[in-house]
Coordinates of C-alpha atoms in Angstrom, one line a residue:
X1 CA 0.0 0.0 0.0
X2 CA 1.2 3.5 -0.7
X3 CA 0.4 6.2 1.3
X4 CA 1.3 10.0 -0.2
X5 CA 1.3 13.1 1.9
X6 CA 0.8 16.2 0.1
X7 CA 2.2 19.4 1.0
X8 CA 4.9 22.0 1.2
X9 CA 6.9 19.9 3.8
X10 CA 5.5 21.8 6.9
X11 CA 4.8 20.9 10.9
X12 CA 1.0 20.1 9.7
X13 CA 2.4 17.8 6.7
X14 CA 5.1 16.2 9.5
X15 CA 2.4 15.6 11.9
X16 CA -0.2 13.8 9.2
X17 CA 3.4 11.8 7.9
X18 CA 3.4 10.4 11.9
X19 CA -0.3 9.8 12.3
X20 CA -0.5 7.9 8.9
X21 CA 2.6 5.8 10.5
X22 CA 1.3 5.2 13.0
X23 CA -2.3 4.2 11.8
X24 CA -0.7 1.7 9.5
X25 CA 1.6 0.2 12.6
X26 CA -1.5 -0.3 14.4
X27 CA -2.6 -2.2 11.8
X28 CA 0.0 -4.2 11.0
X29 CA 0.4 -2.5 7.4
X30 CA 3.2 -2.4 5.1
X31 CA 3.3 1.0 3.7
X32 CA 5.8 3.5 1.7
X33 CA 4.9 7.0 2.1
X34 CA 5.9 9.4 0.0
X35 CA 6.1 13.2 0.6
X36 CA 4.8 15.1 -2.3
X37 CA 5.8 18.9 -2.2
X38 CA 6.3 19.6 -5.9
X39 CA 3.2 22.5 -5.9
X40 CA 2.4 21.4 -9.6
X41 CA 2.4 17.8 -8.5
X42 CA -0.1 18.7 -5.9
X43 CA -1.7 21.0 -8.2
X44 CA -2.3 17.8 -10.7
X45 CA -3.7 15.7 -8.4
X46 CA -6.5 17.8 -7.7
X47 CA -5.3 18.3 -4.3
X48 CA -6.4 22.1 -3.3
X49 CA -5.9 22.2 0.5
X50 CA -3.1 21.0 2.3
X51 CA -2.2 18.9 3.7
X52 CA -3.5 16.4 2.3
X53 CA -3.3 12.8 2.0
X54 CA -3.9 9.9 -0.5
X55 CA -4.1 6.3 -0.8
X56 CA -3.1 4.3 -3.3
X57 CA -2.7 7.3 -5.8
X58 CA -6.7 8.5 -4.4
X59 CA -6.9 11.6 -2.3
X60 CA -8.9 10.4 0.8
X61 CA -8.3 13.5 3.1
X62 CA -7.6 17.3 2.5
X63 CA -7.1 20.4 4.1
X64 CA -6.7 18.8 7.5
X65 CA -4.5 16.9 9.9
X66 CA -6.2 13.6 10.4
X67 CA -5.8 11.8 13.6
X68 CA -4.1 8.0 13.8
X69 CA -7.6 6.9 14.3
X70 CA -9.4 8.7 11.6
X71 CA -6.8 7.4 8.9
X72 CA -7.0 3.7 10.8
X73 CA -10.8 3.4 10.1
X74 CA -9.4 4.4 6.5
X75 CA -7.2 1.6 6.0
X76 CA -8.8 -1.0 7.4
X77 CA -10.2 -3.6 4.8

């Protein structure tokens, strides 16, 4: 599973990286996340807030910092 984090690099886009982490750890997920910070990247993806975060190339949150728990119940098949 790939997990990308959208953004310009900030606290907020840090923060999201360690939730997602640790979302997937407590699921027992392996995951590569990639940072995304290339603003016509973002741009492309339809992405219009950030942060933001997709899954497997779709953008399932944006404009917020999720919490561990929100991006869990996101994963979870």
């Amino acid at each position: 599973m790939k997990l990308s984090i959208y953004g310009k690099g900030c606290r907020k886009c840090d923060q999201l990286t360690a939730n997602a982490r640790e979302a997937a750890e407590a699921l027992g997920l392996t995951v590569e996340i990639e940072k995304v910070t290339d603003m016509n990247a973002i741009i492309d993806k339809g992405v219009m807030r950030t942060p933001a975060l997709g899954v497997d190339d779709e953008v399932v949150i944006e404009g917020k910092v999720a919490s561990a728990e929100e991006i869990q119940a996101l994963l979870e098949p």
